[in-house]
JSON list of C-alpha atoms in Angstrom, two decimals:
[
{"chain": "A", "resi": 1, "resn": "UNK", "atom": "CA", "xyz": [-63.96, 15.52, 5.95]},
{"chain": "A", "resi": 2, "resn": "UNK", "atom": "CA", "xyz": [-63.07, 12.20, 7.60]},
{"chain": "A", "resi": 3, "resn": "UNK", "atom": "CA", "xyz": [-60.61, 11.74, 10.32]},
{"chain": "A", "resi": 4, "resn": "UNK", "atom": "CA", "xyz": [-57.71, 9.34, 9.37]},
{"chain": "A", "resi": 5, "resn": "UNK", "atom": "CA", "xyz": [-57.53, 6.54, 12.15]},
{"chain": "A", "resi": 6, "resn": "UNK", "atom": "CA", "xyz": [-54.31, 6.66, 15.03]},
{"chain": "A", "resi": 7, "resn": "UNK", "atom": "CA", "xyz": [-53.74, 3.19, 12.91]},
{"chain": "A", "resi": 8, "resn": "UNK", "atom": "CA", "xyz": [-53.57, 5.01, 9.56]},
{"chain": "A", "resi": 9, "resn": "UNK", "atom": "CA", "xyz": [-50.95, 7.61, 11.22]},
{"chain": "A", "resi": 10, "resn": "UNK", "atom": "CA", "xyz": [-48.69, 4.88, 12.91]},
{"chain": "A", "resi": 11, "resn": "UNK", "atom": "CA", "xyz": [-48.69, 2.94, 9.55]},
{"chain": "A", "resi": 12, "resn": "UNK", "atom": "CA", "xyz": [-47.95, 6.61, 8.03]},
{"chain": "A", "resi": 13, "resn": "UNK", "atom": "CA", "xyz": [-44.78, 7.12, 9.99]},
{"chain": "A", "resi": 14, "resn": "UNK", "atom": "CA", "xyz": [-43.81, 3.78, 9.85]},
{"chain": "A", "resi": 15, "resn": "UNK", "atom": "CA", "xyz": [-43.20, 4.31, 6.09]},
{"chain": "A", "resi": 16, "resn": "UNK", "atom": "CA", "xyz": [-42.09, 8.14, 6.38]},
{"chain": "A", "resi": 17, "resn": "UNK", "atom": "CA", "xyz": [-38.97, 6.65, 8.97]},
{"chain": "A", "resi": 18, "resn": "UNK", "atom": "CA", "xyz": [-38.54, 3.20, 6.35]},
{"chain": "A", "resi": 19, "resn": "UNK", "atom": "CA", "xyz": [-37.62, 5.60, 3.47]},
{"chain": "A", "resi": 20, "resn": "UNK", "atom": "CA", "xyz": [-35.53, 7.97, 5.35]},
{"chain": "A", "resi": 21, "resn": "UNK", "atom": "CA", "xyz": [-33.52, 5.53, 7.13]},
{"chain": "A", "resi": 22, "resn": "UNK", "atom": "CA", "xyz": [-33.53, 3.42, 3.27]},
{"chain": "A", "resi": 23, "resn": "UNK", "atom": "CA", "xyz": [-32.32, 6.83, 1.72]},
{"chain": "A", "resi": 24, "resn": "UNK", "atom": "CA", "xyz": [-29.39, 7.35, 4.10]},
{"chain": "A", "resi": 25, "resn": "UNK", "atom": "CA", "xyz": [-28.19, 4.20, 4.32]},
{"chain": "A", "resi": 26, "resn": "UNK", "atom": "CA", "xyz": [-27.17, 4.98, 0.62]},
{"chain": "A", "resi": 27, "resn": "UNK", "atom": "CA", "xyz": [-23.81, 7.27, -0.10]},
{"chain": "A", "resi": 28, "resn": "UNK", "atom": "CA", "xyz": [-23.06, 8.56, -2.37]},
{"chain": "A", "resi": 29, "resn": "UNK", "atom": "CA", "xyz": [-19.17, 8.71, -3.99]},
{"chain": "A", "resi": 30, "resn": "UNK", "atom": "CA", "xyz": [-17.68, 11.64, -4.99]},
{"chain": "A", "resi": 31, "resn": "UNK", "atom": "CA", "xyz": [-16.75, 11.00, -8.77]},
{"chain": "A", "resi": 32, "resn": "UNK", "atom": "CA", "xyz": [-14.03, 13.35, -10.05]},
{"chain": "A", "resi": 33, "resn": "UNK", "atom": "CA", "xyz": [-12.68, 13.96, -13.61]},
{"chain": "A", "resi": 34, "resn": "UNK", "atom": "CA", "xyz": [-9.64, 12.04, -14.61]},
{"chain": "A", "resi": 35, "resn": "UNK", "atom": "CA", "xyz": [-8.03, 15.91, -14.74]},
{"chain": "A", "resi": 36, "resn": "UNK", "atom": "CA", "xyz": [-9.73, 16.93, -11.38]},
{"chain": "A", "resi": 37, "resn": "UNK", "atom": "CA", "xyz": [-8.27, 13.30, -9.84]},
{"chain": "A", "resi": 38, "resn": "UNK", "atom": "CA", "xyz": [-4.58, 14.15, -11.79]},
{"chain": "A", "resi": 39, "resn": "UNK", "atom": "CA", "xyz": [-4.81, 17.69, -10.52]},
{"chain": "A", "resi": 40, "resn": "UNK", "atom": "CA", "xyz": [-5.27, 16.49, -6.63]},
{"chain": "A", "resi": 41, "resn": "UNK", "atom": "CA", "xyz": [-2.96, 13.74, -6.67]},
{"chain": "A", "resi": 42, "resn": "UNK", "atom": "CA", "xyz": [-0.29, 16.25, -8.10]},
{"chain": "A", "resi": 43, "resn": "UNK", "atom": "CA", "xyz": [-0.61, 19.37, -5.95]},
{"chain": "A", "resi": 44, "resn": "UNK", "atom": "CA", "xyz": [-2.02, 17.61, -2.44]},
{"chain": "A", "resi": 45, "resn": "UNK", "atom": "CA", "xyz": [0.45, 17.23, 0.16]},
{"chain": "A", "resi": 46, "resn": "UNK", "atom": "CA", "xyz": [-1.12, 13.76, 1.47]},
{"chain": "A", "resi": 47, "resn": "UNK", "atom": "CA", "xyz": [-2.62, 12.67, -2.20]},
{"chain": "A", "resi": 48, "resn": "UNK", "atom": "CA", "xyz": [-4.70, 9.84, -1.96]},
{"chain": "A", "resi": 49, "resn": "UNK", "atom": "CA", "xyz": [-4.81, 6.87, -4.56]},
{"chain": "A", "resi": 50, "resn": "UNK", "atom": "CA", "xyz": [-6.34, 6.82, -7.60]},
{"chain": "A", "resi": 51, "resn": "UNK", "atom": "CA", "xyz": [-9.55, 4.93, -8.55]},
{"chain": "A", "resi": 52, "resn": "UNK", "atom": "CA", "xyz": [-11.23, 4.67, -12.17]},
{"chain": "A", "resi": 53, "resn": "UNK", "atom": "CA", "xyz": [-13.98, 2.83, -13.11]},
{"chain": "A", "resi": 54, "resn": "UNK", "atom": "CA", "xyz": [-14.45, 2.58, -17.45]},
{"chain": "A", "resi": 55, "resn": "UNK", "atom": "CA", "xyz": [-17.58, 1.70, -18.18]},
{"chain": "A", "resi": 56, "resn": "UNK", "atom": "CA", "xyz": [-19.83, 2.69, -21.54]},
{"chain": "A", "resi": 57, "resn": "UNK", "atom": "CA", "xyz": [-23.43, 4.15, -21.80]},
{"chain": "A", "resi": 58, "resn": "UNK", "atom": "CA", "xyz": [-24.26, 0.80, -22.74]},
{"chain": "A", "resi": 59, "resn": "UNK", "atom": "CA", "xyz": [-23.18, -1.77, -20.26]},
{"chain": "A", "resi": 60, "resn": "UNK", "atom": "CA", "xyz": [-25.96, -3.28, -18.13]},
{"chain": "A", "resi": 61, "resn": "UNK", "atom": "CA", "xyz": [-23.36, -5.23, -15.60]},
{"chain": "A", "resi": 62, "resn": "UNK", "atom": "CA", "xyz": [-21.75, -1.11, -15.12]},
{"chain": "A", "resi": 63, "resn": "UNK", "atom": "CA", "xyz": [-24.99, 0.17, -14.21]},
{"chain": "A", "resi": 64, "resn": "UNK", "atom": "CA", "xyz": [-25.59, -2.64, -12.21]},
{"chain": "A", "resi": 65, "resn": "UNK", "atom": "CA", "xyz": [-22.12, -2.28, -10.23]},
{"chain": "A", "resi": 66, "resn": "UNK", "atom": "CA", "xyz": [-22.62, 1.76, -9.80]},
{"chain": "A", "resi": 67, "resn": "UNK", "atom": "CA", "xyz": [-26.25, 0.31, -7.91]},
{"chain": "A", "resi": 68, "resn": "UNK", "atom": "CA", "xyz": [-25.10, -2.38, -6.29]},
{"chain": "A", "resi": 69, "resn": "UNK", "atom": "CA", "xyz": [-21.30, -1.89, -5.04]},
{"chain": "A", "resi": 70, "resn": "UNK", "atom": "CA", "xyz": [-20.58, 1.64, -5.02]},
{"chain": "A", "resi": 71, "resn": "UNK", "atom": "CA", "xyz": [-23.69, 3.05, -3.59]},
{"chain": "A", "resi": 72, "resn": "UNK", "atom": "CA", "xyz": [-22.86, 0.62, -0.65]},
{"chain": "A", "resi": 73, "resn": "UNK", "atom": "CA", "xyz": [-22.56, 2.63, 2.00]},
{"chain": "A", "resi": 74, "resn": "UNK", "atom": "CA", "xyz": [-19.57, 1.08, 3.71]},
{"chain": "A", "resi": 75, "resn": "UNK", "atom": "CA", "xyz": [-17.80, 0.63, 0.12]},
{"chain": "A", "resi": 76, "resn": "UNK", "atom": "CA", "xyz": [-18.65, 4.36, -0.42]},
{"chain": "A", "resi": 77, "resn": "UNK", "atom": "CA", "xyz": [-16.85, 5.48, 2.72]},
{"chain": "A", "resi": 78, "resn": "UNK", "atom": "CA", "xyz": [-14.14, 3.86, 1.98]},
{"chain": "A", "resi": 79, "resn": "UNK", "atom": "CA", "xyz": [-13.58, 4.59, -1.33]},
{"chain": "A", "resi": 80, "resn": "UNK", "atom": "CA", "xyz": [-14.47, 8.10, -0.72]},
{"chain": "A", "resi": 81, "resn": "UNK", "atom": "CA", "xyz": [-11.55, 8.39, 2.12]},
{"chain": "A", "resi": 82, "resn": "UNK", "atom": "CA", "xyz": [-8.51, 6.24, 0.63]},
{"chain": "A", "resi": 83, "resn": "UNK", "atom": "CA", "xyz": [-9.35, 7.44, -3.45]},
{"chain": "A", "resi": 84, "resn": "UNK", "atom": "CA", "xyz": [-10.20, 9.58, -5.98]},
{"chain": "A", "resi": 85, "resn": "UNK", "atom": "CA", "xyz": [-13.10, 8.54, -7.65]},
{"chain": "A", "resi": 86, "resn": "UNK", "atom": "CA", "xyz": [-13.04, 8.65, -11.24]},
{"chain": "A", "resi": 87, "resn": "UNK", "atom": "CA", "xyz": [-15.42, 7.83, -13.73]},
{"chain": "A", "resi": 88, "resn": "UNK", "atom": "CA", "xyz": [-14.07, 7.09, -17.48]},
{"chain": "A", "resi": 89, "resn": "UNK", "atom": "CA", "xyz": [-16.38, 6.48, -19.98]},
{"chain": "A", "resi": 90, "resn": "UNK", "atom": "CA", "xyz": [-14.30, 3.95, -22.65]},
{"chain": "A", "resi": 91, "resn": "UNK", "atom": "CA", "xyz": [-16.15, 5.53, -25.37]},
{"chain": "A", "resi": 92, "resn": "UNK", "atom": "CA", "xyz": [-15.55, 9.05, -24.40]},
{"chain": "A", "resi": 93, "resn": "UNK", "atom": "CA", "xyz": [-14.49, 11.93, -27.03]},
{"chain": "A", "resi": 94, "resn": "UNK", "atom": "CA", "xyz": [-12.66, 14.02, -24.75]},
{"chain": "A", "resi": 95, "resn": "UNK", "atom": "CA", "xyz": [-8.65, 14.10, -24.63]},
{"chain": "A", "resi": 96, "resn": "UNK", "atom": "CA", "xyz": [-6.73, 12.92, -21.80]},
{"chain": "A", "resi": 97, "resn": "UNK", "atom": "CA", "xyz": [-3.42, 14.00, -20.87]},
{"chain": "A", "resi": 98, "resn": "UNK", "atom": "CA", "xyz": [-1.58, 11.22, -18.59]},
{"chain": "A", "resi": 99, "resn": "UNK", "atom": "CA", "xyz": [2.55, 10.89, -17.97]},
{"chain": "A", "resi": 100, "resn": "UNK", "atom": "CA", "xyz": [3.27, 13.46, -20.78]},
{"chain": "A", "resi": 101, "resn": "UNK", "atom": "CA", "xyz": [0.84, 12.34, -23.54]},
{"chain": "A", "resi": 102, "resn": "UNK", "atom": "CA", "xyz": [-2.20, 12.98, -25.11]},
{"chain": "A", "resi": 103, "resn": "UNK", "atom": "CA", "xyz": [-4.74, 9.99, -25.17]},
{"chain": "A", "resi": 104, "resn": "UNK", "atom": "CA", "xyz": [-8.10, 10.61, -27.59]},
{"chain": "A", "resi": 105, "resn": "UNK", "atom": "CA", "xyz": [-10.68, 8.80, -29.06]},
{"chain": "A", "resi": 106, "resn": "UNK", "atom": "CA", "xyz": [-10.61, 6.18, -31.46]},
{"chain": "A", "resi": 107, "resn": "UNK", "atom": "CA", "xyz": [-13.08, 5.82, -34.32]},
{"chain": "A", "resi": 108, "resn": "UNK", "atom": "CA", "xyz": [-13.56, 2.13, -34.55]},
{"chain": "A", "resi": 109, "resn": "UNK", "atom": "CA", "xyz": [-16.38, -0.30, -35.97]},
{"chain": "A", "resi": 110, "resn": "UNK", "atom": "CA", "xyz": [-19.87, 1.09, -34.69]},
{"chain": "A", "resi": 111, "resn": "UNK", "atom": "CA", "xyz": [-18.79, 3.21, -31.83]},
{"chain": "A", "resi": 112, "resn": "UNK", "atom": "CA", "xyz": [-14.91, 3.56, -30.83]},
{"chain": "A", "resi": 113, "resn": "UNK", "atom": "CA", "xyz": [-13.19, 3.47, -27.86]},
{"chain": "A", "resi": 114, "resn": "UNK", "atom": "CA", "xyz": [-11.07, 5.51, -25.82]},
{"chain": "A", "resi": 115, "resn": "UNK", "atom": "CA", "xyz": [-6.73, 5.35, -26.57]},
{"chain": "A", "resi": 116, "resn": "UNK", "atom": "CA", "xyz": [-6.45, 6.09, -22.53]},
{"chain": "A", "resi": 117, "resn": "UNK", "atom": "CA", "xyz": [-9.19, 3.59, -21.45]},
{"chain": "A", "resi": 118, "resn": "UNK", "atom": "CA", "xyz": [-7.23, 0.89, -23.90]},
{"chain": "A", "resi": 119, "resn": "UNK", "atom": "CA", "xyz": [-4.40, 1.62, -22.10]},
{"chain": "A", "resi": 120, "resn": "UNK", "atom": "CA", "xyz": [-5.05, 1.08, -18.61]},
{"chain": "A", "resi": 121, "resn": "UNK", "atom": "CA", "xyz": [-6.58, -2.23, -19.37]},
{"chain": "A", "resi": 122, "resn": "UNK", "atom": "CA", "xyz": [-3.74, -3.28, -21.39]},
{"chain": "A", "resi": 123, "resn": "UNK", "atom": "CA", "xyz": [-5.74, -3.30, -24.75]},
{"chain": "A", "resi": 124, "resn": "UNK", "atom": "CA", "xyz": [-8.47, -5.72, -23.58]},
{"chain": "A", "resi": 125, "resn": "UNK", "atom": "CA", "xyz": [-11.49, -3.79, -23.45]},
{"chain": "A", "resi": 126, "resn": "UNK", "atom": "CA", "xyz": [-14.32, -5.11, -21.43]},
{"chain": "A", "resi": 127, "resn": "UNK", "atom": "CA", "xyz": [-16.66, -3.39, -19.25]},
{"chain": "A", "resi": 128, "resn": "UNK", "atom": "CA", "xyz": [-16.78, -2.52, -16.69]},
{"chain": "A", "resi": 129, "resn": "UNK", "atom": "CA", "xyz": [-13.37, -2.71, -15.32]},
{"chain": "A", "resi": 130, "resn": "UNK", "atom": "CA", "xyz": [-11.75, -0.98, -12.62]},
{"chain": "A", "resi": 131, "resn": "UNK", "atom": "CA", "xyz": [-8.47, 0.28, -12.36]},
{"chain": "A", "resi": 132, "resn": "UNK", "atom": "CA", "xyz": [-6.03, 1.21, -9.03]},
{"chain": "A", "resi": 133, "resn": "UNK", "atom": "CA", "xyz": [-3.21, 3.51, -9.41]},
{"chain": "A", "resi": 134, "resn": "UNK", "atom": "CA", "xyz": [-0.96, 4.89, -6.74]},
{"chain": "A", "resi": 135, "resn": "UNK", "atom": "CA", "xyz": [-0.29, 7.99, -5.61]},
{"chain": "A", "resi": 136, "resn": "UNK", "atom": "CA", "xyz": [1.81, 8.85, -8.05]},
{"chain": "A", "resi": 137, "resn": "UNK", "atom": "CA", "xyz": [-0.44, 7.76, -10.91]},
{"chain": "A", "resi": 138, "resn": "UNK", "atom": "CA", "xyz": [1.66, 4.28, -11.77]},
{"chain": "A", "resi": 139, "resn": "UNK", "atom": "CA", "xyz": [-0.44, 1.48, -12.75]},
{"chain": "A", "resi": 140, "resn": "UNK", "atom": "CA", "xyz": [-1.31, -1.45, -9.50]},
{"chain": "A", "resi": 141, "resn": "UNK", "atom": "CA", "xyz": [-3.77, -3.55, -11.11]},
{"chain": "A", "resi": 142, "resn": "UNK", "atom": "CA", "xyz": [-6.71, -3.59, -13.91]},
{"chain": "A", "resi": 143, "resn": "UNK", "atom": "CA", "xyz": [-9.82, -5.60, -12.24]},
{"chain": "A", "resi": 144, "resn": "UNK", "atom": "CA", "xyz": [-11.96, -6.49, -14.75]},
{"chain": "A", "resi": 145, "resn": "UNK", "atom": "CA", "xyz": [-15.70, -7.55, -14.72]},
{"chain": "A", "resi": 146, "resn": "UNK", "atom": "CA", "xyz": [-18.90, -6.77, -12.24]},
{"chain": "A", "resi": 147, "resn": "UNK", "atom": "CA", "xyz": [-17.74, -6.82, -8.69]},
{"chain": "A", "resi": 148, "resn": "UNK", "atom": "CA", "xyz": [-20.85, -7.22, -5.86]},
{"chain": "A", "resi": 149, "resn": "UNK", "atom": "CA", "xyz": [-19.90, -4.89, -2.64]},
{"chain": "A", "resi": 150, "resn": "UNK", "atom": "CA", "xyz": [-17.79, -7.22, -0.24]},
{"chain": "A", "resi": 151, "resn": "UNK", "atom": "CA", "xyz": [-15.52, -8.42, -2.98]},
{"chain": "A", "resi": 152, "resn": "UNK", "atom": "CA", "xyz": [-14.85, -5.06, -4.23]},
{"chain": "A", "resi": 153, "resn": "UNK", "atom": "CA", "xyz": [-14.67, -3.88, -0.47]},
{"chain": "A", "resi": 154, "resn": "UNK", "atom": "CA", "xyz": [-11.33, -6.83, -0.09]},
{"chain": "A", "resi": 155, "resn": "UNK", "atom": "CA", "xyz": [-9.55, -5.58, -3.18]},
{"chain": "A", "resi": 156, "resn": "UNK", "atom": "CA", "xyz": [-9.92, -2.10, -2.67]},
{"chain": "A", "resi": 157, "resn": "UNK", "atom": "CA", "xyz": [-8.28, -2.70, 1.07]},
{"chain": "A", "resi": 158, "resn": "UNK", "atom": "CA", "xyz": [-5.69, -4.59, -0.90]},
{"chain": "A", "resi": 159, "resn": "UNK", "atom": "CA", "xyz": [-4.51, -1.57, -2.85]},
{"chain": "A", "resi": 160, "resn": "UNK", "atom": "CA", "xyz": [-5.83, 1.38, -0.52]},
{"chain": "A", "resi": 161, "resn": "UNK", "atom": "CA", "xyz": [-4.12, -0.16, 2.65]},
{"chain": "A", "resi": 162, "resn": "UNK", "atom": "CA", "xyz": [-1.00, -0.68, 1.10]},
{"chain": "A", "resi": 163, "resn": "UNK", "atom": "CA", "xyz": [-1.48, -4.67, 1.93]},
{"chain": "A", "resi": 164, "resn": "UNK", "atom": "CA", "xyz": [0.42, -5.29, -1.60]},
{"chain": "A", "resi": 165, "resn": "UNK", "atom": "CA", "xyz": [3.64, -4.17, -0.73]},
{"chain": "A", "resi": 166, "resn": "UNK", "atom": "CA", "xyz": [3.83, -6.98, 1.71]},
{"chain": "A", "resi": 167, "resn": "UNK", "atom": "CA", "xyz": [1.56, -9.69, 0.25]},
{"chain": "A", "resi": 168, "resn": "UNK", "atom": "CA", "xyz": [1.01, -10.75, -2.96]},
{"chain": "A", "resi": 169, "resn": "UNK", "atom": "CA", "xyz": [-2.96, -11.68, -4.07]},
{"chain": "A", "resi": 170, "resn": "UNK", "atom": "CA", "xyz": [-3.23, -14.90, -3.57]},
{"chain": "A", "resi": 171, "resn": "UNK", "atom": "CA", "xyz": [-1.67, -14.88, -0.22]},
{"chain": "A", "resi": 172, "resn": "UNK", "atom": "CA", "xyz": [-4.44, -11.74, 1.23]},
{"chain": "A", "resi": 173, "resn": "UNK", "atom": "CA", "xyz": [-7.40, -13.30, -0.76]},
{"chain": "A", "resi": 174, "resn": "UNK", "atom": "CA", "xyz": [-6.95, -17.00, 0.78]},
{"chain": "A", "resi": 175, "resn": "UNK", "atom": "CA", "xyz": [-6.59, -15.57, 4.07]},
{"chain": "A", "resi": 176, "resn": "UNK", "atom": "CA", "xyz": [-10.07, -16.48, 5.45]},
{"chain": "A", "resi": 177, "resn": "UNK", "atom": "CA", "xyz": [-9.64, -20.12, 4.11]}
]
């Protein structure tokens, strides 16, 4: 049997400490149901905002976003302490209760879409798009499209530290210009 050489070892643990420091530089985000989410934000003393991302099986630019942005460490803690995380598939077959009423799915052309998904993006439906809703489950703002970390990271501020109640968009977004 042949010895491995001290240069073989160091190059060894130089990988072994890459990929561990790699693999927890990643978090992950807690993704809830929309009725774990509603459930929280209804019986929780201090509930936090809600967050959903619709997306479909299909959509490369959701994947991409779920790779990119929210497995972004610093976007992850965030999101993770000022949200619940939820993820809604647009195409989903389950029923959703919301405000009283029951959303379900939709047979439609090839695959069909989702009444509740439809709603929160005010009929235009185009993945992926992310939706903020306060505390009490009222609407703030549909953001549609693929949103890279940093971005994201400014408009989820915008909503989870309460910055619109005193400043509209254009105002919070121009104000490193």
């Amino acid at each position: 049997m042949k010895a491995i050489a001290p240069k073989s070892i160091g190059f060894i643990l130089f990988l072994f400490v890459a990929l561990v420091t790699h693999t927890t530089s990643a978090q992950e985000v807690t993704w809830l149901s929309w009725s774990e989410a509603a459930a929280l934000a209804t019986s929780e003393e201090n509930p936090k905002k809600i967050f959903v991302d619709v997306y479909t099986d299909w959509c490369g630019w959701c994947k991409k976003m779920d790779k990119d942005t929210f497995q972004n460490a610093e976007v992850a803690a965030y999101m993770d302490a000022n949200f619940y995380m939820v993820k809604l598939d647009g195409e989903g077959k389950e029923p959703i209760e919301y405000k009283g009423r029951t959303f379900n799915f939709v047979p439609s052309g090839r695959k069909g879409y989702h009444e509740f998904a439809a709603a929160l993006m005010g009929g235009k439906l185009s993945y992926p798009t992310t939706i903020f809703l306060d505390e009490e489950m009222n609407m703030l703002s549909p953001v549609p499209g693929y949103q890279k970390p940093e971005p994201f990271l400014n408009i989820a501020k915008y909503f989870g530290d309460d910055i619109y109640k005193e400043k509209d968009w254009k105002t919070y977004s121009s104000k490193g210009k």
